[in-house]
Short mmCIF file of C-alpha atoms and ligand atoms in Angstrom, two decimals:
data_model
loop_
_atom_site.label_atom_id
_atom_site.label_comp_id
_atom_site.label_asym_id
_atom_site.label_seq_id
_atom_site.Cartn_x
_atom_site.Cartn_y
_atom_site.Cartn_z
CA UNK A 454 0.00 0.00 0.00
CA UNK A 455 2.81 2.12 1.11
CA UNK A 456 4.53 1.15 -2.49
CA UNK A 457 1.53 2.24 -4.02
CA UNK A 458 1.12 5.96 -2.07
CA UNK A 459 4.91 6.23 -3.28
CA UNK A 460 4.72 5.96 -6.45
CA UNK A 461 1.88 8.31 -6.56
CA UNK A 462 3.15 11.46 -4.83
CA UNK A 463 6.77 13.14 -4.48
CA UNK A 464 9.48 12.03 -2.73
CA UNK A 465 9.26 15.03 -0.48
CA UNK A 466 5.64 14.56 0.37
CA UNK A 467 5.63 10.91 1.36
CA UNK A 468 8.25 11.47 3.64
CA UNK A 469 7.04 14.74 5.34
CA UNK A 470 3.24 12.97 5.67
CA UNK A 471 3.55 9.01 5.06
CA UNK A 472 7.02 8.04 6.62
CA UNK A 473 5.73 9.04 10.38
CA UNK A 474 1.99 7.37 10.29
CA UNK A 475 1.45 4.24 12.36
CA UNK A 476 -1.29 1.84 10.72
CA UNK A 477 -3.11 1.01 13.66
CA UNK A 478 -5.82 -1.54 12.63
CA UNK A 479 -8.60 -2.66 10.98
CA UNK A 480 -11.81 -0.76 13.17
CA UNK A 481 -15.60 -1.88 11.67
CA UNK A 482 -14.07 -2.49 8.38
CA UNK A 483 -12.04 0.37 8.11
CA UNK A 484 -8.37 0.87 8.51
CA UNK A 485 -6.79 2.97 11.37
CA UNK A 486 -4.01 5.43 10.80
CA UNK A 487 -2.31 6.90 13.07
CA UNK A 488 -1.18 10.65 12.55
CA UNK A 489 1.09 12.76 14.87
CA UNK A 490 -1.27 15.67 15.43
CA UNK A 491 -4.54 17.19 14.74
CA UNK A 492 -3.39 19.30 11.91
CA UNK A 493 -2.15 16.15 10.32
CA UNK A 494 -5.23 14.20 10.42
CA UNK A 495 -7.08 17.29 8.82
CA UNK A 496 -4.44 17.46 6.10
CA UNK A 497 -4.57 13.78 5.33
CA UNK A 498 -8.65 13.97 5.12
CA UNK A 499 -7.98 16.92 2.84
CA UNK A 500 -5.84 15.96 0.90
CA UNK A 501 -4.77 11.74 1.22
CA UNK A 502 -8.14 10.22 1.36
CA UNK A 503 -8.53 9.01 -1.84
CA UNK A 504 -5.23 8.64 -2.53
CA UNK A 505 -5.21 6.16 0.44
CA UNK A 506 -8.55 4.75 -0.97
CA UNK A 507 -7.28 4.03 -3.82
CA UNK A 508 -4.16 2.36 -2.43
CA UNK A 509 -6.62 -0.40 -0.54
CA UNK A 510 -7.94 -0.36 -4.35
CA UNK A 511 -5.28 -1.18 -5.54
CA UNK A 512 -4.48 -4.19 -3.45
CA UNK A 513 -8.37 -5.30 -4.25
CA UNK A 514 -10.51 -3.65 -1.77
CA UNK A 515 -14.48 -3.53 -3.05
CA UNK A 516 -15.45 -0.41 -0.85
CA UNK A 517 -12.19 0.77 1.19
CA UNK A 518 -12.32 3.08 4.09
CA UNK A 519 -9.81 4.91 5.79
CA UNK A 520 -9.80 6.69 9.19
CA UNK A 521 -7.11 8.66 11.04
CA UNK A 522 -6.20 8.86 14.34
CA UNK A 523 -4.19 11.08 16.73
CA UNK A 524 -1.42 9.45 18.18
CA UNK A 525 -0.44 10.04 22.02
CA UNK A 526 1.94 12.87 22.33
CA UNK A 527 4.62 10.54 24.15
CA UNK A 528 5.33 9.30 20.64
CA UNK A 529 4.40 12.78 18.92
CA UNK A 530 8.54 13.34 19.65
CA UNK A 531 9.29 10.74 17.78
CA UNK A 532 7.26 11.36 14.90
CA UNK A 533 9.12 14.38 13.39
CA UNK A 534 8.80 14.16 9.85
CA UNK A 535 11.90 13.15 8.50
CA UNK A 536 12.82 16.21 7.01
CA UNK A 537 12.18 18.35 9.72
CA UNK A 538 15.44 19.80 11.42
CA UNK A 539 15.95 16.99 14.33
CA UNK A 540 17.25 19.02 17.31
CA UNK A 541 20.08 21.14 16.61
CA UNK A 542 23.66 20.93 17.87
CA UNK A 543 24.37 23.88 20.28
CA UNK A 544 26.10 26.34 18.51
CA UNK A 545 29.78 26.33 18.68
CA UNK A 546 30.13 29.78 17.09
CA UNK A 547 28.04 33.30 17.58
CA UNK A 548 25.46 32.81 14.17
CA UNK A 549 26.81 35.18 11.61
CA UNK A 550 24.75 37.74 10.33
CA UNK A 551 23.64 37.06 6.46
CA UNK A 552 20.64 35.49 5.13
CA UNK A 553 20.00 31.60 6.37
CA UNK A 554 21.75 29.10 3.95
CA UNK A 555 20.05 27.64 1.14
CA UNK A 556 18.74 24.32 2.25
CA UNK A 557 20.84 21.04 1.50
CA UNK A 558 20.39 17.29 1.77
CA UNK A 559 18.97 14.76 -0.71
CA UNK A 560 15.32 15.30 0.03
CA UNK A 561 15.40 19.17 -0.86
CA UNK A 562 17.95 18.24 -3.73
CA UNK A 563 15.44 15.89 -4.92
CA UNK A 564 11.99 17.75 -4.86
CA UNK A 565 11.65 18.43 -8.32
CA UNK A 566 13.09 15.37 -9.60
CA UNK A 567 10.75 12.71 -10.69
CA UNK A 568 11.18 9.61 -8.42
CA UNK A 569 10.05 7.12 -11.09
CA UNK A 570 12.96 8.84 -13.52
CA UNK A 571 15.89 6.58 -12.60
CA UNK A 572 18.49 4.97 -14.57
CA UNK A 573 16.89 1.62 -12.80
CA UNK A 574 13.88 2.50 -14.62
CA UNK A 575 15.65 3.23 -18.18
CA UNK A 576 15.27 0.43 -20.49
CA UNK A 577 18.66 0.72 -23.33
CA UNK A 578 18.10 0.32 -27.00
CA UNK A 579 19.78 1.02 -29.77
CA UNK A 580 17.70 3.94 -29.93
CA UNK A 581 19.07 5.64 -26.69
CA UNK A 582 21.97 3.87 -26.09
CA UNK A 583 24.85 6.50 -26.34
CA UNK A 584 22.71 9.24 -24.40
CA UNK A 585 22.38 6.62 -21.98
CA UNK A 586 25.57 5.95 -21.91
CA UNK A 587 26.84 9.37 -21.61
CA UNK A 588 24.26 10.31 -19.17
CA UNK A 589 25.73 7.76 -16.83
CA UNK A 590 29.23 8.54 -17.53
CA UNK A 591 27.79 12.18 -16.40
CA UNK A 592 26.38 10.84 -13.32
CA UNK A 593 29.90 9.24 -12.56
CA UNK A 594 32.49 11.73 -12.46
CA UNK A 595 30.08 15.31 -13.19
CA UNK A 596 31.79 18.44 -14.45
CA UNK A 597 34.67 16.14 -15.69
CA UNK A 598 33.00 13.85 -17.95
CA UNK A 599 31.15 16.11 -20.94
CA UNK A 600 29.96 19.34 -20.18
CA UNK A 601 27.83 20.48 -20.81
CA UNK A 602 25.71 17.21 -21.62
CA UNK A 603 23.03 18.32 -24.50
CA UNK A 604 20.67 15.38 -25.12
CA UNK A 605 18.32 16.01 -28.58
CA UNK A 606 15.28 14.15 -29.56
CA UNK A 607 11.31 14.47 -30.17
CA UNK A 608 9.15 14.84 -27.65
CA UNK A 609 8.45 11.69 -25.21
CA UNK A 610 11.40 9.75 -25.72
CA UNK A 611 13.19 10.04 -22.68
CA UNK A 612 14.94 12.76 -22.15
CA UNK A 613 13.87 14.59 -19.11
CA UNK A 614 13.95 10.93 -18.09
CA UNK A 615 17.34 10.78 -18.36
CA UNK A 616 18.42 14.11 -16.96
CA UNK A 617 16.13 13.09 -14.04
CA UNK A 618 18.05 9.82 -13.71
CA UNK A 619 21.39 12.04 -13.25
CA UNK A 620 20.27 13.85 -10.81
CA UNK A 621 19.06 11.02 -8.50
CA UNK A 622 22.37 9.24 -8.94
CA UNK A 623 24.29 12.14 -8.21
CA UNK A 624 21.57 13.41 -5.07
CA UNK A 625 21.73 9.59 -3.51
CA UNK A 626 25.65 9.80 -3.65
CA UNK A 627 26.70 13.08 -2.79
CA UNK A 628 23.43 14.24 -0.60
CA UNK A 629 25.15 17.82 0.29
CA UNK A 630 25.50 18.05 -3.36
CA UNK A 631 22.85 21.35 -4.95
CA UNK A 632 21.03 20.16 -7.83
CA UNK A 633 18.79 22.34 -9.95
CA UNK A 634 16.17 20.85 -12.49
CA UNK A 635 14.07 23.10 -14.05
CA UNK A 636 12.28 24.04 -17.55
CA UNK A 637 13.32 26.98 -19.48
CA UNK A 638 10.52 28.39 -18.94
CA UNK A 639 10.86 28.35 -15.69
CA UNK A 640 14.26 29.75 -15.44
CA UNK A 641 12.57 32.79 -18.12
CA UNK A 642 9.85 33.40 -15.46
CA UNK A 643 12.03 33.68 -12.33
CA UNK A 644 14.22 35.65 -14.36
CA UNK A 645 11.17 38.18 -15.37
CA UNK A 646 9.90 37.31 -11.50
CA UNK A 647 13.88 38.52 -10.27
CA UNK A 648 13.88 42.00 -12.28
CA UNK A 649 10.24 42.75 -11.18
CA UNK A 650 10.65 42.27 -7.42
CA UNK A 651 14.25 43.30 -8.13
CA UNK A 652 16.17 40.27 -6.54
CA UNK A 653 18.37 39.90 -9.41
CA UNK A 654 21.27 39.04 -6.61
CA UNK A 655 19.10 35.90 -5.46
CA UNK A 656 18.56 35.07 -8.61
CA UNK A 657 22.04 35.05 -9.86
CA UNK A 658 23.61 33.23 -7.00
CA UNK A 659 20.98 30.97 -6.81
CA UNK A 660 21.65 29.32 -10.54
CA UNK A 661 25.50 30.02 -9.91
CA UNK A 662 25.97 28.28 -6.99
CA UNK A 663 24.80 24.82 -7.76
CA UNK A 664 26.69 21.71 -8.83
CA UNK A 665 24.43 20.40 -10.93
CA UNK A 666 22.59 22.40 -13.19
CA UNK A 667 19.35 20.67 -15.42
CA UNK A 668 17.71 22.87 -17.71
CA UNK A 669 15.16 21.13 -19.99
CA UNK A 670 13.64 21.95 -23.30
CA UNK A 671 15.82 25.05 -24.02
CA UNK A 672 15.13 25.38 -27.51
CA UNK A 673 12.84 27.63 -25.79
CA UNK A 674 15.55 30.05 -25.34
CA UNK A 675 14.77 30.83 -29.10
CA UNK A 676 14.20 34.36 -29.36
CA UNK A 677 14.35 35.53 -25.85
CA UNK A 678 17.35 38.06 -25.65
CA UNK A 679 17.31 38.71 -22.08
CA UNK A 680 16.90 35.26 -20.64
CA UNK A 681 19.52 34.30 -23.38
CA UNK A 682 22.11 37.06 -21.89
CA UNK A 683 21.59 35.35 -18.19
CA UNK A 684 21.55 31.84 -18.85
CA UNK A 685 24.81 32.87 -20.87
CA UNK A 686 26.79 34.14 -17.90
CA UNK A 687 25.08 31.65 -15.46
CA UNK A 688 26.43 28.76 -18.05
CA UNK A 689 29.65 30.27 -17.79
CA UNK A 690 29.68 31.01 -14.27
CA UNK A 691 28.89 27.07 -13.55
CA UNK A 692 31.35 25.92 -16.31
CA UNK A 693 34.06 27.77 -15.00
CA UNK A 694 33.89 25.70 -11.40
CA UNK A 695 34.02 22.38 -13.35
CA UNK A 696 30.01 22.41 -12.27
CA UNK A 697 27.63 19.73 -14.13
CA UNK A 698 25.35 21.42 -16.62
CA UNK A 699 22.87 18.73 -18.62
CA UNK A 700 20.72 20.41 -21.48
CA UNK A 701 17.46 18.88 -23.03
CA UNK A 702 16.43 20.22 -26.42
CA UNK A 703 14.14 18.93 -29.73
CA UNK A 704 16.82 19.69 -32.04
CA UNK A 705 20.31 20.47 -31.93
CA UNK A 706 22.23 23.62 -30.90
CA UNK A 707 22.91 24.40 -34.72
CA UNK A 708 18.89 24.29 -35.46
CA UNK A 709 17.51 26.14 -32.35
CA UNK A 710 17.04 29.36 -34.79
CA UNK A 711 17.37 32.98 -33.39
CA UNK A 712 19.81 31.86 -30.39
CA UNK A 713 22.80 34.03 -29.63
CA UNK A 714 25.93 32.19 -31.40
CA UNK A 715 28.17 32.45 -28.49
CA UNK A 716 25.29 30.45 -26.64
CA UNK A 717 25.36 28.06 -29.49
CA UNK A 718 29.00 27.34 -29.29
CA UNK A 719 29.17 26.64 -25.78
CA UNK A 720 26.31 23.96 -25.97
CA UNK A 721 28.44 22.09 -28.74
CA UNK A 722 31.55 22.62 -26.19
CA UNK A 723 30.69 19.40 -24.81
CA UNK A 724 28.87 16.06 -25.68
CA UNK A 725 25.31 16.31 -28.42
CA UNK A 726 23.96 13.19 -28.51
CA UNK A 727 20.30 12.23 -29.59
CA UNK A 728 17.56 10.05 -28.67
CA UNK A 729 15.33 8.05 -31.42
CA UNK A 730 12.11 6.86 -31.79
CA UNK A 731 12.26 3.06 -29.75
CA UNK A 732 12.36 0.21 -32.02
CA UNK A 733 9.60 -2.67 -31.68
CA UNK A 734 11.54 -4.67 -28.89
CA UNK A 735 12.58 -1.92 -26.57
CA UNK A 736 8.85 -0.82 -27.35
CA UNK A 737 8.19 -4.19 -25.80
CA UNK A 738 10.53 -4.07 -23.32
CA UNK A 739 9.40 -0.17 -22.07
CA UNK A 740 5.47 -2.08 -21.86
CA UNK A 741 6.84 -5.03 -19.98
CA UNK A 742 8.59 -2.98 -17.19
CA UNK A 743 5.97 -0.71 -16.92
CA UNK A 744 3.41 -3.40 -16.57
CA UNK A 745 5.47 -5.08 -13.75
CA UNK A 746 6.13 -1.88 -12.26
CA UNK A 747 2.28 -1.81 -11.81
CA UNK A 748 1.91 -5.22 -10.97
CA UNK A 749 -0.28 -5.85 -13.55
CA UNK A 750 0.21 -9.30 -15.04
CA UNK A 751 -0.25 -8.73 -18.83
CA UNK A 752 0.44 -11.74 -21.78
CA UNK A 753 3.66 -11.00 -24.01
CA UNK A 754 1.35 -11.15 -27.01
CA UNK A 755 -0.89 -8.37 -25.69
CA UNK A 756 2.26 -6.22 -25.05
CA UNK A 757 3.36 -6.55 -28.21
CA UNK A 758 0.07 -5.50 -29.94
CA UNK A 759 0.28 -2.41 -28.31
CA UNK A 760 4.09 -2.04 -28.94
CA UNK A 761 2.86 -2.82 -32.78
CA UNK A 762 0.35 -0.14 -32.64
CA UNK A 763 1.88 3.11 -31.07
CA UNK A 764 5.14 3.81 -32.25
CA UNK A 765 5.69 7.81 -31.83
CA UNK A 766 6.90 8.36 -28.63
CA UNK A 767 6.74 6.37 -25.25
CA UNK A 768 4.81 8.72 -23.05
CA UNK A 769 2.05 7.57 -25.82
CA UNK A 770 3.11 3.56 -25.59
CA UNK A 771 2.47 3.99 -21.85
CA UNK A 772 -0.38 5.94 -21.75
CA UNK A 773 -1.79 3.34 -24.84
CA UNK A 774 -1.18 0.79 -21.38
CA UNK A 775 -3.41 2.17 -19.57
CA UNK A 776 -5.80 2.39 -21.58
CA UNK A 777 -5.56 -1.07 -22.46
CA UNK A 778 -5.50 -1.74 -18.63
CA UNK A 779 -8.54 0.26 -17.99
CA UNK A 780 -10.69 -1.45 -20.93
CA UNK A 781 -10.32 -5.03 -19.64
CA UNK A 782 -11.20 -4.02 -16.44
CA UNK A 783 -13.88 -1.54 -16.86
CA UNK A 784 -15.80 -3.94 -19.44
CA UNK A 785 -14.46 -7.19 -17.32
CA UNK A 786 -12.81 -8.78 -20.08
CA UNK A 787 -9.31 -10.73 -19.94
CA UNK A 788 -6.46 -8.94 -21.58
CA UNK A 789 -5.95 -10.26 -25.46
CA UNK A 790 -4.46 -9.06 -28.65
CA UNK A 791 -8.01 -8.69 -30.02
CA UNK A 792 -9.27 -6.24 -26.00
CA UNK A 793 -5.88 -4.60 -26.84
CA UNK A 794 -6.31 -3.61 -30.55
CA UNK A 795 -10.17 -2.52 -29.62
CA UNK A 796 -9.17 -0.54 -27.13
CA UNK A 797 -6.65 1.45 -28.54
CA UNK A 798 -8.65 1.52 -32.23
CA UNK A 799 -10.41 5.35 -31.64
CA UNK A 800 -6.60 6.45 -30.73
CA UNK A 801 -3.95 4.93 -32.31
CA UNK A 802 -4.43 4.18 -36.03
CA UNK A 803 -6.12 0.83 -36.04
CA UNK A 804 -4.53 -2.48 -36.97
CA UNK A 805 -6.96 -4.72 -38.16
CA UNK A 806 -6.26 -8.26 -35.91
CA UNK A 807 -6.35 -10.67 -38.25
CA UNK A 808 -8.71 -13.67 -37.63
CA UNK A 809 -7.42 -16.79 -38.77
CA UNK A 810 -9.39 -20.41 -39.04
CA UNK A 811 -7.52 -21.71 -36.82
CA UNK A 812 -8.22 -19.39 -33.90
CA UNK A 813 -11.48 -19.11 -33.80
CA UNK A 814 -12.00 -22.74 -33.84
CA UNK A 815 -9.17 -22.62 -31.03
CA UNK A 816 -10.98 -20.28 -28.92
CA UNK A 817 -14.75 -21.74 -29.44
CA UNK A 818 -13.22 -24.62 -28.49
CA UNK A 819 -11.69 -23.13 -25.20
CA UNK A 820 -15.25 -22.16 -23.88
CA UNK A 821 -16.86 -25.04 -24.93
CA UNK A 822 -14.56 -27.58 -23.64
CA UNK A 823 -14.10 -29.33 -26.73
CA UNK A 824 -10.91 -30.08 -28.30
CA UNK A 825 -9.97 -28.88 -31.55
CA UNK A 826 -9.32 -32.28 -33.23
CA UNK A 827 -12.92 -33.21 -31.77
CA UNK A 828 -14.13 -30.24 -33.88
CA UNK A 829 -13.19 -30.25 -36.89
CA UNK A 830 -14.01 -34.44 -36.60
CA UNK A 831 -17.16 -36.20 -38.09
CA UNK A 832 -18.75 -36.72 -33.79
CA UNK A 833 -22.06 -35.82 -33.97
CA UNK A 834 -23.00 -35.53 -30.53
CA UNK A 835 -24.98 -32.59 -29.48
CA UNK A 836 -21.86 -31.03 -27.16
CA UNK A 837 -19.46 -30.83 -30.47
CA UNK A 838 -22.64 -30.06 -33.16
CA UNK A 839 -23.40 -26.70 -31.30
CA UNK A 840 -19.71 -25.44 -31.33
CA UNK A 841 -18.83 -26.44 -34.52
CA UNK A 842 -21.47 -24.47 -35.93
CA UNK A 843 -20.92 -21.62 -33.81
CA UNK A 844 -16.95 -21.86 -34.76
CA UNK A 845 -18.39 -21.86 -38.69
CA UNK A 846 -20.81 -19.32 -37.99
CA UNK A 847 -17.52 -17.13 -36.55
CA UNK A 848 -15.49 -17.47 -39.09
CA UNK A 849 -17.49 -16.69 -41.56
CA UNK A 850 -18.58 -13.72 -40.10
CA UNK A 851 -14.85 -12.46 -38.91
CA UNK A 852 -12.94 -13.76 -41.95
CA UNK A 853 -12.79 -13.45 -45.84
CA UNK A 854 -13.25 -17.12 -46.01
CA UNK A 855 -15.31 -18.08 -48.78
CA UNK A 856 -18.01 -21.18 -47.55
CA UNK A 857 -15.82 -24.17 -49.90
CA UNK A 858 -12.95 -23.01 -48.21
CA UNK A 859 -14.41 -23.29 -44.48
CA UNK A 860 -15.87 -26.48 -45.30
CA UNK A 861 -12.22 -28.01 -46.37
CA UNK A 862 -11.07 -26.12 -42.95
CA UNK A 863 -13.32 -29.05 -41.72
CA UNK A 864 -13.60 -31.86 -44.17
CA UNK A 865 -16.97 -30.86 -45.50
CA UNK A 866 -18.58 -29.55 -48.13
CA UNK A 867 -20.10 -26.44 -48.82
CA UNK A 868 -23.90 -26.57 -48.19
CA UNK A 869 -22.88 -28.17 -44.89
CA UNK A 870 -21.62 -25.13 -43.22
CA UNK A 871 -23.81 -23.10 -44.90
CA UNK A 872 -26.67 -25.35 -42.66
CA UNK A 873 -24.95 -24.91 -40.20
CA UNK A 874 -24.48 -21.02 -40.48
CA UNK A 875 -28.33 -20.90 -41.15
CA UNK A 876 -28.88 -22.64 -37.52
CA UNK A 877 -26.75 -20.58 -35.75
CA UNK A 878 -28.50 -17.64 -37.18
CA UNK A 879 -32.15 -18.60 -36.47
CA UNK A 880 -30.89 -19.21 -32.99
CA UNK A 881 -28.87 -16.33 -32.07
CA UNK A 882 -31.31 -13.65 -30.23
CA UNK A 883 -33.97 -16.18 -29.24
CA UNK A 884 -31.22 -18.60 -27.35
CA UNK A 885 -29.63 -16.10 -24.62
CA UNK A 886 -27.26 -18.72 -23.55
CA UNK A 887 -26.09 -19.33 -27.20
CA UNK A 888 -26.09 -15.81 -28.16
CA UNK A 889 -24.11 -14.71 -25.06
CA UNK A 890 -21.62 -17.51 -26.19
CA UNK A 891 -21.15 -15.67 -29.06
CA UNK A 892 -21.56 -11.50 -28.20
CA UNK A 893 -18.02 -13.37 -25.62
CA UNK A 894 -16.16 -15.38 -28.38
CA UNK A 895 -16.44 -12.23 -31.03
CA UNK A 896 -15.23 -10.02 -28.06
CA UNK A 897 -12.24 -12.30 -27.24
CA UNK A 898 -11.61 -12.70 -31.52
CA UNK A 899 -12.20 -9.06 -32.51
CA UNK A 900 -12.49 -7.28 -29.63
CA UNK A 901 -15.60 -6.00 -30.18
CA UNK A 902 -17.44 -3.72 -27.69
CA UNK A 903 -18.81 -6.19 -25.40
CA UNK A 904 -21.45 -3.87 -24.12
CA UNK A 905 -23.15 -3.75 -27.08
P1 LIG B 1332 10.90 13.79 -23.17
O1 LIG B 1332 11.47 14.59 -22.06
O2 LIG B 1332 11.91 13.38 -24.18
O3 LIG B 1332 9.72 14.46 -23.81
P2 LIG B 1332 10.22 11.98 -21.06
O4 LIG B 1332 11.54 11.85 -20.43
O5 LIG B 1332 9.24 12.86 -20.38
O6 LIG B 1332 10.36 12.44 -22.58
O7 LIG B 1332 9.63 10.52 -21.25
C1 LIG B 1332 8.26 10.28 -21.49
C2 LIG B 1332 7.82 9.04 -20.73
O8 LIG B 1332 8.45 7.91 -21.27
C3 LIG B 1332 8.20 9.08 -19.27
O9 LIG B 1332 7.19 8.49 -18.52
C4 LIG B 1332 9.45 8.23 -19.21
O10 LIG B 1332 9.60 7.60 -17.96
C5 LIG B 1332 9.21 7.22 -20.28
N1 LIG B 1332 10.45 6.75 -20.91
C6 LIG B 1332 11.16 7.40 -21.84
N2 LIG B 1332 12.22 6.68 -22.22
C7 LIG B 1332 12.19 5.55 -21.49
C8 LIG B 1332 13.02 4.39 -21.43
N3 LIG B 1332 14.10 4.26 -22.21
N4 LIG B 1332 12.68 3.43 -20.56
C9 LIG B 1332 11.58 3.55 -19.79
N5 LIG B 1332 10.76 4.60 -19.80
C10 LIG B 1332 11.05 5.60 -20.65
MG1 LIG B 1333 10.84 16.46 -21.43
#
């Protein structure tokens, strides 16, 4: 559950709210948490309740409930939340004048990193291989590796994943290290933030004093002068003291157009390395992690139809997951090639699955309990007639099969399967049981809607 609440919020937040509460117990079918004070139990019913709903969800709970509960103040001591200054060492020295220092330690270095971006979480293809691998040799030994590190490629393809991935290496070994991730946009609007409220001093020795700088998408530099003229001298400033800078952009330094050619230079000073578009397998291989990731057991064959059917960019391939994910479940249908294709057909441009012979009498055969040998036999028992006529009646309906063919599918002729086709017709809508058979098989084949 915890896992689950983790994955969901930021690192900072699960440790200021989640790491101190005690689960207390299960109380008239709801569960017990224990919070250190009163103003944390209002905050979590604010602002954690479904969250923490959804959690119990997640682990299969029909109707969870959650309830907090103040914990005794003996234990309110020890219930600081992690990031909170513990009690302070008497000081040795008279506190200098000045303003307080910016704040250190992993957990502040960390806040606007993604947790999920890790180089754990980074599956290597050929399309992303040498960013990859100069991403980590960044991480290794920053400032003496590349600098700065400029990573190019379309949008969704991993590279504020990557820069992210850095920065969590780098925070988790050197925790007093300052790390700074931010868009350029960002940067531009503290900039414009700085000269309004006239704090251009903060501002400047903010971005010059860090050791790892990440600035993200700054083809959006393009055109602005001003912000251009900063990020110039806090690049230099930072490059100068063998400091880390990592840039993301959507095209390379020499195609970011109206961008001041001394700023241009010093981005190919380093490393310029691209990401592409993910082949089929590390498509595959991106699904498969992320399914595990979720705990969501999902066939290989149903990964790869939706590896086959979104290939732009992975934010996409996941999202396609999801959707996929939320289609079985909502409709209550088991995952398959045929639920996957359906449910990604109004999205992604549709890929007809092709129904072969051969599977539909496979899968009428599954829900009947018949064997496929059985079916396609000469028994005439009332338990193989039905199916076999349904499987007919299928494949007529889902493939191009012309009714000679289908009857040498089963060693018979013609005007037998088109009896049998009749049958199934005359029966479908007046037999429920039959015609529910059916509305399931076409759903598992095709993935048609099975709601009608
Ligand atoms: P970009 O910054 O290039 O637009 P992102 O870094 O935001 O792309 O990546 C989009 C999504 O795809 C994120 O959820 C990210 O975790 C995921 N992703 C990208 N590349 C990979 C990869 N190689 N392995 C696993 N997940 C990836
Ligand atoms: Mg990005």
């Amino acid at each position: 559950m915890l896992r689950y609440v983790r994955n969901n919020i930021s690192e900072v937040e699960y440790h200021t709210w989640f790491a101190p509460v005690k689960p207390l117990g299960v109380q008239q079918g709801s569960l017990v948490l224990g919070v250190r004070n009163s103003f944390a139990q209002e905050w979590f019913r604010k602002h954690y309740l479904e969250l923490l709903e959804d959690a119990l969800r997640s682990l299969g709970a029909q109707s969870p409930q959650v309830s907090f509960q103040v914990l005794p103040a003996v234990q309110d001591a020890m219930m600081l939340p992690v990031n909170e200054p513990e009690v302070s060492p008497p000081p040795r020295t008279r506190a200098l004048p000045g303003p307080a220092p910016l704040p250190v330690g992993s957990g502040e270095n960390r806040k606007s990193l993604n947790p999920k971006y890790t180089f754990e979480n980074f599956v290597v293809g050929p399309n992303n291989n040498l960013a990859h691998a100069a991403a980590l040799a960044v991480a290794e030994s920053p400032g003496r590796a590349y600098n700065p590190l400029f990573i190019y490629g379309d949008v969704g393809l991993g590279k504020t994943h990557l820069m992210h991935a850095v920065g969590h290496y780098i925070a988790e070994r050197y925790p007093d290290k300052r790390i700074e991730y931010l868009s350029t946009e960002s940067f531009t609007n503290e900039l414009i933030n700085a000269i309004r409220d006239d704090k251009m001093t903060q501002f400047r020795n903010k971005y010059r004093s860090v050791d790892l700088l990440l600035v993200d998408d700054i083809q959006f530099l393009a055109g602005k002068e001003r912000t251009q003229e900063e990020f110039f001298h806090t690049f230099n400033a930072l490059y100068e003291n063998h400091k880390q800078i990592i840039l993301s952009s959507d095209r390379p330094p020499k195609d970011i157009q109206t961008l001041e050619g001394r700023l241009r230079s010093r981005f190919e000073w380093g490393l310029i390395t691209d990401i592409q578009s993910p082949e089929f397998e590390t498509r595959v291989a991106i699904l498969k992690m992320n399914a595990e990731h979720r705990h969501i057991d999902i066939p290989q064959d149903v990964l790869e139809q939706v590896a086959r059917q979104v290939t732009s960019n992975i934010r996409e391939l996941e999202g396609a997951l999801m959707r996929v994910v939320a289609f079985s479940s909502l409709n209550n249908v088991p995952f398959s090639r045929a639920v996957a294709a359906k449910a990604l057909s109004d999205v992604f441009a549709s890929q007809e699955v092709n129904v072969e012979m051969k599977d539909v009498l496979r899968v009428v055969g599954e829900r009947f309990g018949v064997s496929t040998d059985i079916l396609k036999g000469a028994g005439r028992a009332r338990d193989v007639v039905v199916p076999r006529q349904v499987a007919m009646y299928l494949i007529r309906e889902l493939t191009s099969h012309s009714l000679p063919e289908i009857g040498q599918f089963f060693g018979r002729d013609h005007s037998t399967v088109l009896h049998s086709i009749q049958k199934v017709t005359e029966a479908v809508g007046k037999d429920a049981d039959l015609t529910a058979h059916i509305d399931a098989l076409r759903q598992i084949l095709q993935g048609g809607d099975p709601l009608g």
